[in-house]
Amino acid sequence: MRVHVADHPLIAHKLTYLRDKRTDTPTFRRLADELVTLLAYEATREVRVSPFEIETPVATTTGIHLASPKPLVVPILRAGLGMLDGMMRMLPTAEVGFLGLVRNEETLEAHTYANRLPEDLDKRQCYVLDPMLATGGTLIAAIQYLVERGADDITAITLLSAPEGIERVQAELAHIDLPVTLVTGAIDERLNEHGYIVPGLGDAGDRLYG
Ligand code: PRP
């Protein structure tokens, strides 16, 4: 898995307010939305495009648009929903698939409780959205689920990641010989004994949706 930390002062600035426990839910939602828009810029650097001709008021020229079939955006329910609108603003013609995964807070294992994905995953670039990569269990389960259904080009976008989680994803996906990329706003210090990212931002799902 390629890991790209989107190291940019605007991202660090917005993450600072996202982390702050005094930030209320409406502000948290707005910041998550803005952050994913900035991260999408990095994450879509290799989005497939095709050329087409347009006329400017002066001349004919060749431009590009997104190739078909369009990319698939997959927010991981529930917290990933807080990143969907920001991503779709950048890729308005993308399609959306849903994957519901929840982490058991005792075992820290993720399990799938819902999915709604198109059949032709083998033809699409998939963009997985989840605010946090903590132990990595959720992202591993999501990627394995997509790969089993044919996906072969996956980019995950997280706002924050833990080093232990990234290592675990690397180790568990080592046998998958596919281009998988992680674009994240920051790699934090560590995980605590409860599987929370330190310093982190707490529980993204709770801060987005209560
Ligand atoms: C949180 C978060 C990630 C996951 C990360 O979701 O949104 O999906 O935990 O943890 P991991 O890397 O250790 O698997 P949660 O299970 O709390 O569900 P929610 O999005 O419904 O709140």
XYZ file of C-alpha atoms and ligand atoms in Angstrom:
232
model
C 0.000 0.000 0.000
C 1.295 3.409 -0.927
C 0.845 5.924 1.885
C 0.542 9.608 1.143
C 0.334 12.136 3.987
C -1.243 15.295 2.643
C 1.103 17.613 4.417
C -0.337 21.092 3.898
C -0.841 24.024 6.311
C -4.549 24.348 5.454
C -5.085 20.675 6.273
C -3.116 20.957 9.536
C -5.093 24.093 10.439
C -8.478 22.438 9.881
C -7.357 19.250 11.648
C -6.400 21.319 14.689
C -9.990 22.541 15.112
C -11.357 19.073 14.321
C -9.251 17.612 17.153
C -10.246 20.290 19.687
C -12.830 18.821 22.079
C -14.573 22.230 22.295
C -15.508 22.042 18.588
C -19.272 21.499 18.359
C -20.985 19.049 16.007
C -22.015 21.534 13.259
C -18.438 22.876 13.098
C -16.989 19.353 13.195
C -19.180 18.369 10.209
C -18.150 21.437 8.239
C -14.449 20.828 8.926
C -14.671 17.131 7.936
C -16.402 18.233 4.736
C -13.731 20.814 3.937
C -10.888 18.444 4.781
C -12.072 15.695 2.462
C -12.290 18.210 -0.360
C -8.616 19.043 0.159
C -7.630 15.377 0.502
C -9.605 14.507 -2.632
C -7.286 16.732 -4.601
C -4.350 14.449 -3.703
C -6.336 11.216 -3.832
C -7.599 11.770 -7.376
C -4.216 12.577 -8.880
C -4.429 9.358 -10.932
C -8.143 9.373 -11.650
C -8.833 7.975 -15.131
C -9.788 10.573 -17.703
C -10.534 10.599 -21.406
C -10.028 13.389 -23.923
C -12.796 15.275 -25.707
C -12.924 18.356 -27.886
C -14.437 21.672 -26.909
C -14.611 25.069 -28.503
C -13.513 28.074 -26.536
C -14.694 31.493 -27.787
C -11.365 31.602 -29.665
C -10.423 28.104 -30.859
C -11.008 24.378 -30.697
C -9.032 22.521 -28.062
C -8.854 19.136 -26.433
C -9.885 18.882 -22.805
C -10.526 15.940 -20.494
C -13.417 14.517 -18.536
C -13.710 11.553 -16.201
C -13.513 8.263 -18.059
C -16.432 5.821 -17.971
C -17.373 3.844 -16.020
C -17.180 6.590 -13.450
C -15.243 6.194 -10.198
C -17.030 4.678 -7.227
C -17.028 6.485 -3.888
C -17.575 4.163 -0.908
C -18.200 5.836 2.457
C -17.840 3.407 5.367
C -20.994 3.773 7.466
C -21.480 5.527 9.571
C -18.647 8.043 10.089
C -17.585 7.926 6.407
C -20.913 9.558 5.522
C -19.508 12.765 7.001
C -16.990 12.792 4.130
C -19.361 11.946 1.284
C -20.655 15.397 0.309
C -17.159 16.914 0.260
C -15.892 14.112 -1.987
C -18.884 14.324 -4.335
C -18.334 18.048 -4.724
C -14.979 17.173 -6.308
C -16.290 14.177 -8.317
C -19.915 15.076 -9.055
C -20.369 12.358 -11.690
C -18.972 9.550 -9.513
C -21.288 6.805 -8.300
C -21.713 5.935 -4.648
C -21.643 2.500 -3.010
C -22.238 1.887 0.679
C -20.461 -0.381 3.101
C -21.507 -0.610 6.748
C -18.792 -1.769 9.124
C -18.723 -1.466 12.878
C -15.893 -2.101 15.265
C -16.653 -4.204 18.327
C -15.274 -1.949 21.068
C -14.171 -4.960 23.172
C -12.470 -7.166 20.595
C -11.719 -4.203 18.233
C -12.669 -6.507 15.314
C -14.697 -4.966 12.476
C -17.708 -6.687 10.966
C -19.843 -5.881 7.925
C -23.531 -5.163 8.557
C -24.612 -3.568 5.276
C -23.488 -3.243 1.701
C -24.830 -1.767 -1.492
C -22.230 -1.894 -4.242
C -22.425 -2.109 -8.043
C -21.508 -5.360 -9.828
C -18.744 -3.967 -12.043
C -16.158 -3.167 -9.370
C -13.419 -4.598 -11.614
C -13.931 -1.686 -14.028
C -13.909 1.157 -11.507
C -11.503 3.097 -9.397
C -12.805 2.880 -5.833
C -12.398 5.674 -3.283
C -13.065 4.468 0.266
C -13.926 7.155 2.830
C -13.455 6.734 6.578
C -12.363 9.523 8.946
C -10.090 7.296 11.033
C -7.683 4.428 10.557
C -7.080 3.265 14.139
C -6.252 -0.453 14.564
C -6.780 -0.846 10.813
C -9.382 -3.603 11.238
C -12.129 -1.629 9.486
C -10.019 -0.660 6.490
C -8.645 -4.207 6.092
C -12.182 -5.618 6.167
C -13.404 -2.974 3.693
C -10.558 -3.532 1.230
C -10.845 -7.325 1.453
C -14.588 -7.055 0.857
C -14.091 -4.864 -2.237
C -11.287 -7.057 -3.613
C -13.398 -10.223 -3.162
C -16.051 -8.523 -5.298
C -13.576 -7.694 -8.054
C -12.167 -4.262 -7.186
C -8.568 -3.885 -8.323
C -7.845 -0.169 -7.897
C -8.559 1.201 -4.420
C -7.682 4.477 -2.732
C -8.622 5.006 0.911
C -8.988 8.529 2.281
C -8.776 9.078 6.037
C -8.551 12.280 8.009
C -6.278 10.719 10.656
C -4.315 7.481 10.877
C -2.390 5.633 13.580
C 1.041 4.192 12.755
C 0.107 0.775 14.229
C -2.990 0.629 12.028
C -1.070 1.510 8.876
C 1.490 -1.212 9.675
C -1.247 -3.771 10.203
C -2.969 -2.855 6.933
C 0.387 -3.150 5.144
C 1.039 -6.576 6.686
C -2.429 -8.018 6.115
C -2.731 -6.770 2.548
C 0.815 -7.734 1.563
C -0.511 -10.769 -0.334
C -2.873 -8.605 -2.443
C -0.935 -7.649 -5.526
C -3.014 -4.588 -6.384
C -2.524 -0.825 -6.352
C -3.899 0.263 -2.968
C -3.220 3.812 -1.823
C -3.898 5.559 1.467
C -4.226 9.332 1.484
C -4.432 10.725 5.007
C -4.422 14.154 6.617
C -1.966 13.123 9.355
C -0.283 10.153 10.987
C -0.620 10.534 14.755
C 1.619 9.264 17.565
C 0.046 5.957 18.579
C -3.016 4.038 19.718
C -4.026 3.927 23.372
C -5.128 0.784 25.234
C -8.744 1.341 24.078
C -7.761 1.461 20.401
C -8.201 5.231 20.153
C -5.791 7.355 18.154
C -3.543 9.594 20.317
C -3.806 12.564 20.245
C -6.559 11.892 17.675
C -9.956 13.516 17.781
C -12.021 11.074 19.850
C -14.784 9.055 18.181
C -15.485 10.584 14.764
C -18.902 8.889 14.429
C -20.061 10.278 17.770
C -18.716 13.748 17.062
C -20.445 13.792 13.656
C -23.732 12.157 14.581
C -23.977 12.007 18.379
C -14.716 4.021 13.748
C -14.139 4.824 12.595
C -13.570 3.765 11.699
C -13.111 2.725 12.691
C -11.626 2.819 12.835
O -15.933 3.503 13.378
O -15.106 5.604 11.948
O -14.535 3.211 10.830
O -13.745 2.993 13.940
O -11.177 1.859 13.729
P -10.242 0.650 13.338
O -9.195 1.159 12.394
O -9.691 0.244 14.677
O -11.096 -0.418 12.738
P -16.945 2.780 14.389
O -16.712 1.301 14.395
O -16.880 3.472 15.722
O -18.341 2.970 13.687
P -19.153 4.310 13.316
O -18.482 4.876 12.093
O -20.505 3.762 13.012
O -19.122 5.248 14.480
